[in-house]
Tab-separated table of C-alpha atoms and ligand atoms in Angstrom:
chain	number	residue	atom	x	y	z
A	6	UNK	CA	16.028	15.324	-39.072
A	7	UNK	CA	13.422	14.107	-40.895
A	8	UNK	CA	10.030	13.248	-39.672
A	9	UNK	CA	11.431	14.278	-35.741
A	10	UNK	CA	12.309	18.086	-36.836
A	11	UNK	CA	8.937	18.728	-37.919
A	12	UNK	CA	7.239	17.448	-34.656
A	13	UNK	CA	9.063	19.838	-32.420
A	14	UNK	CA	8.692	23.065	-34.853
A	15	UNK	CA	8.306	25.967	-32.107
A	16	UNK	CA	6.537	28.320	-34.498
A	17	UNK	CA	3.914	25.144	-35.172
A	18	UNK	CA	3.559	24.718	-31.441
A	19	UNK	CA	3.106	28.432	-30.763
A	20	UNK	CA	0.019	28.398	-32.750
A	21	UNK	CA	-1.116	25.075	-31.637
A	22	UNK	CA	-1.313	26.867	-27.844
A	23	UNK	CA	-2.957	29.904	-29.666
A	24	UNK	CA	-5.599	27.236	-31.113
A	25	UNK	CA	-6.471	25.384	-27.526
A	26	UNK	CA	-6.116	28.452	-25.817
A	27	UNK	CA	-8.997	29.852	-27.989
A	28	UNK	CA	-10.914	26.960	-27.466
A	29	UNK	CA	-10.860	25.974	-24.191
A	30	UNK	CA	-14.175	26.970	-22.444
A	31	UNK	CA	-13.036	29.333	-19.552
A	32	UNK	CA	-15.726	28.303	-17.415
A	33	UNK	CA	-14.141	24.671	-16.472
A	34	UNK	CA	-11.149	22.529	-16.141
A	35	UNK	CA	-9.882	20.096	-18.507
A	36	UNK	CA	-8.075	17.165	-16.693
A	37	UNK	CA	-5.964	15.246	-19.078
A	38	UNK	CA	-4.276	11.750	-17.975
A	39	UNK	CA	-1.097	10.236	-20.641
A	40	UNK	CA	-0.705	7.112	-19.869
A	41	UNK	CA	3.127	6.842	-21.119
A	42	UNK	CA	5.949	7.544	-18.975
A	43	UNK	CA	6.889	9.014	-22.620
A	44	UNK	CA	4.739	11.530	-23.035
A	45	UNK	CA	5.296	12.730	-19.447
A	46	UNK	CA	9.117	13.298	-20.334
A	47	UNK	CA	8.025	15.010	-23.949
A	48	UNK	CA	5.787	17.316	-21.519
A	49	UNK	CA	8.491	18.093	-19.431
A	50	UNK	CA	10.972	18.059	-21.522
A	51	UNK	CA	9.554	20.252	-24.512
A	52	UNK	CA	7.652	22.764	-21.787
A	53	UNK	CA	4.484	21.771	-23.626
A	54	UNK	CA	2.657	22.026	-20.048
A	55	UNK	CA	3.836	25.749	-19.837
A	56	UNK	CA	1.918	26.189	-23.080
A	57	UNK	CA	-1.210	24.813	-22.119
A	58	UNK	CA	-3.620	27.196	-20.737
A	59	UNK	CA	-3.900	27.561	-16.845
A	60	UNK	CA	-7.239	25.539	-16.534
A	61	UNK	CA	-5.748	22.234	-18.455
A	62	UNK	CA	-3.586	19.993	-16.439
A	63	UNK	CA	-1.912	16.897	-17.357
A	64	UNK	CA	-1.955	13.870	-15.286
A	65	UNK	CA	0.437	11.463	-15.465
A	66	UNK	CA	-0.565	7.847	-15.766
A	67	UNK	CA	1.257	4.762	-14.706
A	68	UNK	CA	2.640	3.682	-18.392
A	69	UNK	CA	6.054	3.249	-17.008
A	70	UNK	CA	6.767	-0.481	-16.875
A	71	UNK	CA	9.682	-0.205	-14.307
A	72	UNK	CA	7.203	1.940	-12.079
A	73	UNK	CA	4.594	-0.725	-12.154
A	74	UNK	CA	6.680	-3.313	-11.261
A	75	UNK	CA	5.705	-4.138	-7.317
A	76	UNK	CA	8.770	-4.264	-5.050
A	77	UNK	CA	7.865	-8.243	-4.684
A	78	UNK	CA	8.492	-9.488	-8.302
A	79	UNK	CA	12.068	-7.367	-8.193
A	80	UNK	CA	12.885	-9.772	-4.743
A	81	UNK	CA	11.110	-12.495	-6.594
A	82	UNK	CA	14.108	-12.319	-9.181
A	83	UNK	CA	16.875	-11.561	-6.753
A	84	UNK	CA	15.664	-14.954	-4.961
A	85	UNK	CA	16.234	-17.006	-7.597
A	86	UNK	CA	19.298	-15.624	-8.396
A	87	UNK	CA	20.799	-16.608	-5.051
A	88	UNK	CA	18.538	-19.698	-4.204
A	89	UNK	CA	19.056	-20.938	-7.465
A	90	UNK	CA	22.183	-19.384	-8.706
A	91	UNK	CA	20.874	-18.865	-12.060
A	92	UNK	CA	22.146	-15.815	-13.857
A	93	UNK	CA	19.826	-13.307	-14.087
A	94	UNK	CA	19.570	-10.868	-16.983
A	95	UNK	CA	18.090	-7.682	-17.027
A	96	UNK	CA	17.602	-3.956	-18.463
A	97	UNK	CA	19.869	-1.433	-16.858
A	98	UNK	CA	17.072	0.244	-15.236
A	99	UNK	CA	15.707	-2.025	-13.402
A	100	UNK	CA	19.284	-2.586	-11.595
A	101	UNK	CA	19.094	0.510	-9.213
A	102	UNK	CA	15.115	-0.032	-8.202
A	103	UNK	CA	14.834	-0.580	-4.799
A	104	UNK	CA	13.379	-3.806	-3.790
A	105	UNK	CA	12.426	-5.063	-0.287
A	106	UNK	CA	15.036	-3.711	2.456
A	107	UNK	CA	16.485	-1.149	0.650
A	108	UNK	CA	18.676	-4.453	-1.886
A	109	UNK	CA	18.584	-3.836	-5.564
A	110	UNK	CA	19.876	-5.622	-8.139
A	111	UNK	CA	22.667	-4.022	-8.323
A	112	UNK	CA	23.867	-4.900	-5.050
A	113	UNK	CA	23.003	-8.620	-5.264
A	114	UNK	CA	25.046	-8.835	-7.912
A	115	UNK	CA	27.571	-7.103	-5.802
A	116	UNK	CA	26.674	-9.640	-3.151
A	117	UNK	CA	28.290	-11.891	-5.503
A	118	UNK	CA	24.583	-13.247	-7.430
A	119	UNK	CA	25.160	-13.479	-10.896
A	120	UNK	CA	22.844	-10.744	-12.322
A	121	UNK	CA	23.884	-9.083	-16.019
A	122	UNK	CA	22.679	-6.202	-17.468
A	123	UNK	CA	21.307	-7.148	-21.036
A	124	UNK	CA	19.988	-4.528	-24.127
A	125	UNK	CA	17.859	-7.240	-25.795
A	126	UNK	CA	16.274	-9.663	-25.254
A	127	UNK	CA	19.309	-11.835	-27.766
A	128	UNK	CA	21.706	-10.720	-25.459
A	129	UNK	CA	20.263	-13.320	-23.047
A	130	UNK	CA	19.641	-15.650	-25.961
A	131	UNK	CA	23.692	-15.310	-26.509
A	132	UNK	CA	24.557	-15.853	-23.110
A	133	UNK	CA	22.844	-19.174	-22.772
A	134	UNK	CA	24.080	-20.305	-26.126
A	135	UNK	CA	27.962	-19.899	-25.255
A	136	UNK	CA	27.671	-20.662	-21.322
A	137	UNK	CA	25.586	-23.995	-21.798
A	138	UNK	CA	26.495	-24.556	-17.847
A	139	UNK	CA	24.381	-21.943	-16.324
A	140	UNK	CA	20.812	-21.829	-16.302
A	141	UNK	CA	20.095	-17.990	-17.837
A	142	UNK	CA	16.715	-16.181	-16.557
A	143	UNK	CA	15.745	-13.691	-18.653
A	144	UNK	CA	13.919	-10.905	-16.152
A	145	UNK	CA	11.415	-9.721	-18.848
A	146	UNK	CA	9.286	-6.933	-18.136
A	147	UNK	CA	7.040	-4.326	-20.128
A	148	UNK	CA	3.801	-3.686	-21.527
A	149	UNK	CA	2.627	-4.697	-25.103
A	150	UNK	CA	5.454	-3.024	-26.609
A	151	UNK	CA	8.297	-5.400	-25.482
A	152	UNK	CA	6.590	-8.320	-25.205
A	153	UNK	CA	6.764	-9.435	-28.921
A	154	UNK	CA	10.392	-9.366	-28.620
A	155	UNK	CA	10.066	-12.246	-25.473
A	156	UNK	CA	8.125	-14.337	-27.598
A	157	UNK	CA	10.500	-14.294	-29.947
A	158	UNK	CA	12.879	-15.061	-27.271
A	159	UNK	CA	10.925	-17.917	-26.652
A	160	UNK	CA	10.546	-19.304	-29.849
A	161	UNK	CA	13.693	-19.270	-30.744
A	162	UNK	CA	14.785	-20.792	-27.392
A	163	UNK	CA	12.275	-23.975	-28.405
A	164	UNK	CA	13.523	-24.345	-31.916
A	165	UNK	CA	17.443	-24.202	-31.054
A	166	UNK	CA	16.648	-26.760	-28.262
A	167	UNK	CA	18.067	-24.171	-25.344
A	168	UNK	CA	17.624	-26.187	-22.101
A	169	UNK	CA	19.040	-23.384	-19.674
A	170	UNK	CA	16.892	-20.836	-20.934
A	171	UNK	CA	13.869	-19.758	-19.335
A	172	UNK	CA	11.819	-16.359	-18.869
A	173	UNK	CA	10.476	-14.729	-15.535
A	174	UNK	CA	7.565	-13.079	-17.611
A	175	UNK	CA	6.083	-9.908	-15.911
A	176	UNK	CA	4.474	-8.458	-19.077
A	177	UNK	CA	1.427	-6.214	-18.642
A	178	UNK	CA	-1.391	-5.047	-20.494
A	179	UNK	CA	-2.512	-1.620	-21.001
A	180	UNK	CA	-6.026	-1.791	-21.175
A	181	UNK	CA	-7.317	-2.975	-17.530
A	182	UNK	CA	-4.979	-0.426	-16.127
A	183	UNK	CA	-6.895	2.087	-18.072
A	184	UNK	CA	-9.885	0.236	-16.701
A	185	UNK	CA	-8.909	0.613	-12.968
A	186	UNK	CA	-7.730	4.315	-13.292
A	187	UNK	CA	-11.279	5.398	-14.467
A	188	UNK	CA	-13.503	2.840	-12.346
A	189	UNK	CA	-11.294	4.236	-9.534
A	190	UNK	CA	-11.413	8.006	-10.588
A	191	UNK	CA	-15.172	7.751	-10.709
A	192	UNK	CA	-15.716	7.965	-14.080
A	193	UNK	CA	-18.678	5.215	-14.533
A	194	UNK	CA	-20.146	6.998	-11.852
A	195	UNK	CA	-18.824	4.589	-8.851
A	196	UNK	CA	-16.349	5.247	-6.393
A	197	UNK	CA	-13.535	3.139	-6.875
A	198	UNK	CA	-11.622	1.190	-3.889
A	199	UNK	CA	-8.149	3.566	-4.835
A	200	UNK	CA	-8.004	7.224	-4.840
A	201	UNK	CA	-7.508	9.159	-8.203
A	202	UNK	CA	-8.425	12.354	-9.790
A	203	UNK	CA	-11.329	13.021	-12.437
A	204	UNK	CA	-10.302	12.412	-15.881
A	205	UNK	CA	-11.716	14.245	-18.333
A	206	UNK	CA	-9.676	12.715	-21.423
A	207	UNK	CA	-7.331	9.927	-22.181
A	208	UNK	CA	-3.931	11.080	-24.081
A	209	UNK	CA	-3.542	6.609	-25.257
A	210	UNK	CA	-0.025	5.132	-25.621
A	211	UNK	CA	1.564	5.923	-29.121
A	212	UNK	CA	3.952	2.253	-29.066
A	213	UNK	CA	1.380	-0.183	-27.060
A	214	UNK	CA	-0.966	0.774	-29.557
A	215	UNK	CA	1.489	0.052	-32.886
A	216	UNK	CA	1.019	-3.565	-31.211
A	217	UNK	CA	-2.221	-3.471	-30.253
A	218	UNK	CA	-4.412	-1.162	-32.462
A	219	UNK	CA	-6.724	1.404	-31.454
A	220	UNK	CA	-9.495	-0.923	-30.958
A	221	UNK	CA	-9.106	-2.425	-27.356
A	222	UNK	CA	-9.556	1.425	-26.057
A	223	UNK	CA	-13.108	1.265	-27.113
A	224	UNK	CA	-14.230	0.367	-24.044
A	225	UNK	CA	-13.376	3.550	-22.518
A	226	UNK	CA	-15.888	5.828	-24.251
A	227	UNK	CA	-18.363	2.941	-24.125
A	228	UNK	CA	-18.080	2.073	-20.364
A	229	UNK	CA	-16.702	5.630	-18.953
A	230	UNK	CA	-18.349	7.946	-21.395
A	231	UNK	CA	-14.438	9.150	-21.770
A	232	UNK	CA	-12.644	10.231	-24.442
A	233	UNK	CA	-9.829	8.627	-25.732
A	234	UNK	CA	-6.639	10.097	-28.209
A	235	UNK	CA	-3.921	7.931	-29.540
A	236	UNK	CA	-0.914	10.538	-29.175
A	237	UNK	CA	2.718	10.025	-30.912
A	238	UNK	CA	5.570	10.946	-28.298
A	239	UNK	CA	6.487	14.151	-30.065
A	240	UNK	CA	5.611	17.324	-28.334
A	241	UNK	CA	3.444	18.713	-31.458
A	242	UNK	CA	1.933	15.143	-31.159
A	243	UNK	CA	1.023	15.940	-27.911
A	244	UNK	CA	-0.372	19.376	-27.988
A	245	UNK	CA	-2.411	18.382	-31.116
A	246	UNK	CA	-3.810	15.069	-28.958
A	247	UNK	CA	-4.836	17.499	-25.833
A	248	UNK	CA	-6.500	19.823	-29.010
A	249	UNK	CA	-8.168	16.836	-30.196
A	250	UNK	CA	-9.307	16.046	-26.513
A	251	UNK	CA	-10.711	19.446	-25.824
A	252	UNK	CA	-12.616	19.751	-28.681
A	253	UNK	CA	-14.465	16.087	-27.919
A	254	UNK	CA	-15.215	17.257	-24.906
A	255	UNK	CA	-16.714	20.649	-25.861
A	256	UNK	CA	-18.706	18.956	-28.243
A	257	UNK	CA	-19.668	16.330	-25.305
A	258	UNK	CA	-18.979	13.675	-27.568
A	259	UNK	CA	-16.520	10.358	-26.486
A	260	UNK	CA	-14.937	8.202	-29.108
A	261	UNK	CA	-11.458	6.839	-29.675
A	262	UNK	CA	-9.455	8.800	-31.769
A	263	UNK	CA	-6.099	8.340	-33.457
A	264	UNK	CA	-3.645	11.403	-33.406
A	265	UNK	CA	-0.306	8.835	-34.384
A	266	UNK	CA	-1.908	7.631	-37.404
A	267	UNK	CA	1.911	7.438	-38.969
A	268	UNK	CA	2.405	4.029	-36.880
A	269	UNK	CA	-0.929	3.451	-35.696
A	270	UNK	CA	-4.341	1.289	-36.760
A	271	UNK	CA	-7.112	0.268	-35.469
A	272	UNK	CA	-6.024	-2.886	-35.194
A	273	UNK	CA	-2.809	-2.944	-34.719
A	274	UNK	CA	0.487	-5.435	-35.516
A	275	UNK	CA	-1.616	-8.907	-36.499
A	276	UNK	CA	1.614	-11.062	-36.593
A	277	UNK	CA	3.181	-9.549	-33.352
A	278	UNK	CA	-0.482	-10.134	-31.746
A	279	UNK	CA	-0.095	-13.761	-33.122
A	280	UNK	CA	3.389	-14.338	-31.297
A	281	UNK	CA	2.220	-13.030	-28.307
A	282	UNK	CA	-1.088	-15.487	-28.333
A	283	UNK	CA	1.328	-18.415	-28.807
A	284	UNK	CA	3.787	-17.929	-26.311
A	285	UNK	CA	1.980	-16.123	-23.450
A	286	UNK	CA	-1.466	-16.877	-21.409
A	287	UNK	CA	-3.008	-14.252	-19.409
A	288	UNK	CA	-2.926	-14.271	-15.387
A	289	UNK	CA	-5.466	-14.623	-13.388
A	290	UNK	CA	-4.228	-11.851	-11.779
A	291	UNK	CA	-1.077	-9.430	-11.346
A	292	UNK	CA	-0.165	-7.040	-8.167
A	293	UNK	CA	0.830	-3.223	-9.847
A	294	UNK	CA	2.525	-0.924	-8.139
A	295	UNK	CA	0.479	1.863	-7.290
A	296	UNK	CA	-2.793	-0.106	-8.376
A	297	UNK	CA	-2.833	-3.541	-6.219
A	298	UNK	CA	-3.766	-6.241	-7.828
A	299	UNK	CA	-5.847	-6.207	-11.446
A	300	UNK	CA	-7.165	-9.354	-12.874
A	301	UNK	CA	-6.199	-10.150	-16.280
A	302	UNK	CA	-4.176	-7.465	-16.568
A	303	UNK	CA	-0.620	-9.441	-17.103
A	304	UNK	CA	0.597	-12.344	-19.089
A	305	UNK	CA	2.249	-15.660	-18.061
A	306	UNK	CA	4.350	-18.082	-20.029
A	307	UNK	CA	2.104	-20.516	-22.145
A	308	UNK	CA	1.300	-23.560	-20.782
A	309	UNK	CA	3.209	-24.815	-24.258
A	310	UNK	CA	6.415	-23.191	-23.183
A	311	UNK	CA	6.372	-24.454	-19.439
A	312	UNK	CA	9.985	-25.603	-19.817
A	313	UNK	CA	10.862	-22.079	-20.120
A	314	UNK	CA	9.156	-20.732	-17.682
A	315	UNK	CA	11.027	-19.581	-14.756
A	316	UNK	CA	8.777	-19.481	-11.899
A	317	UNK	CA	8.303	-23.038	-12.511
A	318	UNK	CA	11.712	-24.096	-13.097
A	319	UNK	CA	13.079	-22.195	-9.848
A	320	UNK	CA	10.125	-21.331	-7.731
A	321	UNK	CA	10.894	-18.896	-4.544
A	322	UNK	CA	9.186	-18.101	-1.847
A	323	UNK	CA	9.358	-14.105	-1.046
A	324	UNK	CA	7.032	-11.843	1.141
A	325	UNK	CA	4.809	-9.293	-0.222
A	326	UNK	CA	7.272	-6.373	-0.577
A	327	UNK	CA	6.957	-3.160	1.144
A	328	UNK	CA	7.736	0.807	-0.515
A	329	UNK	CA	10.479	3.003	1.342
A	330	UNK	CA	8.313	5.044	4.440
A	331	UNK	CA	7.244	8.385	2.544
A	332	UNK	CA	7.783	7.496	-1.005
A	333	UNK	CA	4.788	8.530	-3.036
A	334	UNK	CA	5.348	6.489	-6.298
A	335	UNK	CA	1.513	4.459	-5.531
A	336	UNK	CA	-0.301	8.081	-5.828
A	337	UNK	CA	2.000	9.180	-8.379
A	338	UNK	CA	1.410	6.681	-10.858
A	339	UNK	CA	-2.582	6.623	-10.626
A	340	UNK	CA	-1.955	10.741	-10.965
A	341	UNK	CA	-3.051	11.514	-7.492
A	342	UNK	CA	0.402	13.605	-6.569
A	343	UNK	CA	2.464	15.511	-8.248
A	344	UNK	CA	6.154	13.991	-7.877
A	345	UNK	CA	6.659	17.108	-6.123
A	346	UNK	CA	3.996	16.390	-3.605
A	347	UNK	CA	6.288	13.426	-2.103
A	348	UNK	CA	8.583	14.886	0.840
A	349	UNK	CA	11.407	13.047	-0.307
A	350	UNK	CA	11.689	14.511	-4.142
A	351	UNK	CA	14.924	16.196	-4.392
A	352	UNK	CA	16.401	15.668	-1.148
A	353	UNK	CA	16.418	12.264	-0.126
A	354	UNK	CA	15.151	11.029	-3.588
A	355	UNK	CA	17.277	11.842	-5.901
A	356	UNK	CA	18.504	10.025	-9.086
A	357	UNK	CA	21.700	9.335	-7.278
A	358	UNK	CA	20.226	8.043	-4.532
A	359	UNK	CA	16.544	7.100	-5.885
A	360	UNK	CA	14.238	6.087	-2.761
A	361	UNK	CA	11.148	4.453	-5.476
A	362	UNK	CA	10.715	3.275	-8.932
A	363	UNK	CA	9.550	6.274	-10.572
A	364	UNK	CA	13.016	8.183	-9.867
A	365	UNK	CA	14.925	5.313	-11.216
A	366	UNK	CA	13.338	4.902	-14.720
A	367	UNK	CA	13.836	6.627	-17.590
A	368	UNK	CA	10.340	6.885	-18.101
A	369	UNK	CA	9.068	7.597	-14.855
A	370	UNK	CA	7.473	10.757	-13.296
A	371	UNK	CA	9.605	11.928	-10.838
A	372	UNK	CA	13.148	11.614	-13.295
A	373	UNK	CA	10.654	13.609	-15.441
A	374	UNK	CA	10.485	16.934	-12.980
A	375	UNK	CA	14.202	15.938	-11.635
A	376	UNK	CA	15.135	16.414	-15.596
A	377	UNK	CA	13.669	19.380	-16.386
A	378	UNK	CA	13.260	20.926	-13.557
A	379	UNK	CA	9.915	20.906	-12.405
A	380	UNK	CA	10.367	21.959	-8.769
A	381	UNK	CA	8.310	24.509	-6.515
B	416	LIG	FE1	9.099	7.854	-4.553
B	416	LIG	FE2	11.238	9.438	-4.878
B	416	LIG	FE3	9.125	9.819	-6.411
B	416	LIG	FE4	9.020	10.417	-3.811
B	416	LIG	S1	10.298	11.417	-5.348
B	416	LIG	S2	7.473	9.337	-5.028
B	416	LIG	S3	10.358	8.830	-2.960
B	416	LIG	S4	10.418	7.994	-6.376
């Protein structure tokens, strides 16, 4: 298949290895974080960590929007689909996450709260256009990727005149996580308030960055003297990103650099930018999982689309939300643990029966070793 076939060629990524292998300096380690929940499954899934050589280790980042998502916002939305009886609409994974007391989703709706599970955001858009009677809540979640698609949401909502629409917006932003991660893993030279490893290079989001550009990741060589490579999600994308990496930092140089330039620019998607700017404001601050509570590091509903915001329209009062005893999913995301560090992966924790976030989502961590079979 074109432009997929030729980004998973083995004989290409055989002497890619060859290449890094050559030129990684013996002497040290080389500490790579991806950010994506996506290129941790092309890692795992494409063995591109067994090609690497023994002194370059991935870590995996928290650029899994499910995984992020703090155990309070899920009861937040379960709450106002019982207080309020509004009928909740959400992406299938979010249904099985576990939320406080071991309730999900899933079984609120079972519970009898009306909570559908939704592809797009128009499916929610088409429920409240031929069920007028019921106030639909679209549970909207992501980073920069998926937000474009809520404002669009929104807009539409506003020009069709769609009075039992609103959004429960819990869209983050890429770049202060990045910021916390390498305050936090000592990279300006502090010691951060969380634990985290050394980075020594930044494998950067391949679709955050078709919305936003390149450019807002300049702050990381600036600030953390840290460098930065856009990556695509293929695994010869990948291994040429970590090649790109090693060689910046053998040189002892830090700069932004764009691997993905097939979907990427500097600056990015201007009109999805503009939607965004219109329809959203940015919080004050948002709790993460794994990473407490980063200011302007999430977006709100704009102050011009208040009718359709949600947590004004049905507010709820929930407490702060509390992970399963022994799930690891906090360290996991700011690439403390291995998912195989947590006591619970594989035998209480399973995709079946997922005890955190990070087994549940397609892009998280721990599905990623349960896949392909990362176990000790
Ligand atoms: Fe949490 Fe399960 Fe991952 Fe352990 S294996 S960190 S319990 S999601």
């Amino acid at each position: 298949m074109r432009y997929i076939d030729e980004f998973r060629d083995g004989a290409l990524a055989r002497r890619l290895a060859a290449t890094i292998a050559a030129e990684v300096d013996p002497s040290r380690d080389y500490r790579l974080m991806e950010f994506c929940g996506g290129h941790t499954h092309a890692i795992f899934r494409y063995g591109v960590q067994d090609l690497m050589p023994p002194n370059l280790r991935f870590a995996h980042g928290p650029g899994c929007p499910v995984c992020v998502l703090p155990m309070a916002r899920i009861d937040q939305a379960i709450a106002m689909a019982e207080q309020h009886g509004v009928t909740l609409c959400t992406y299938g994974d979010l249904m099985r996450v576990p939320a406080s007391g071991r309730r999900t989703l899933l079984k609120a709706k079972a519970d009898g709260a009306d909570i559908r599970m939704i592809y797009s955001t128009q499916d929610a858009l088409a429920i409240a256009r031929t069920e007028a009677g019921r106030q639909v809540v679209l549970f909207a979640i992501g980073f920069e990727t998926t937000t474009p698609p809520t404002a669009v949401a929104l807009k539409q909502a506003r020009a069709e005149g769609l009075r039992n629409f609103s959004v429960f917006c819990n869209h983050v932003l890429t770049p202060p996580a990045l910021e916390t991660i390498l305050a936090a893993s000592g990279n300006d030279g502090g010691d951060g308030d969380i634990g985290t490893v050394a980075l020594d290079g930044i494998l950067g989001p391949s679709h955050v960055s078709t919305i936003i550009g390149s450019r807002p990741y300049e702050f990381v060589p600036a600030r953390f003297g840290t460098p930065v490579v856009i990556a695509g999600f293929e695994p010869l994308d990948v291994m040429q990103s970590a090649l790109m990496l090693v060689r910046q930092i053998n040189a002892g140089v830090a700069r932004v650099e764009n691997q993905y330039t097939r979907a990427v620019t500097r600056d990015g998607n201007a009109r999805a930018q503009a939607l965004m700017a219109e329809t959203f404001g940015p919080r004050d601050r948002f709790e993460w999982r794994g990473l407490g509570h980063l200011p302007h590091s999430a977006l709100r509903v704009a102050d011009a689309y208040a009718e359709f915001d949600a947590e004004q329209r049905f507010p709820v009062a929930t407490g702060n939300g509390r992970e399963i005893r022994g799930c690891e999913c906090p360290s996991v995301l700011r690439g403390l643990l291995e998912p195989t560090d947590c006591k619970l992966f594989g035998s209480v924790c399973t995709p079946e029966n997922p005890m955190g976030a990070c087994m549940v989502s397609s892009e998280g961590a721990c599905a990623a070793y349960w896949s392909y079979g990362r176990l000790r």
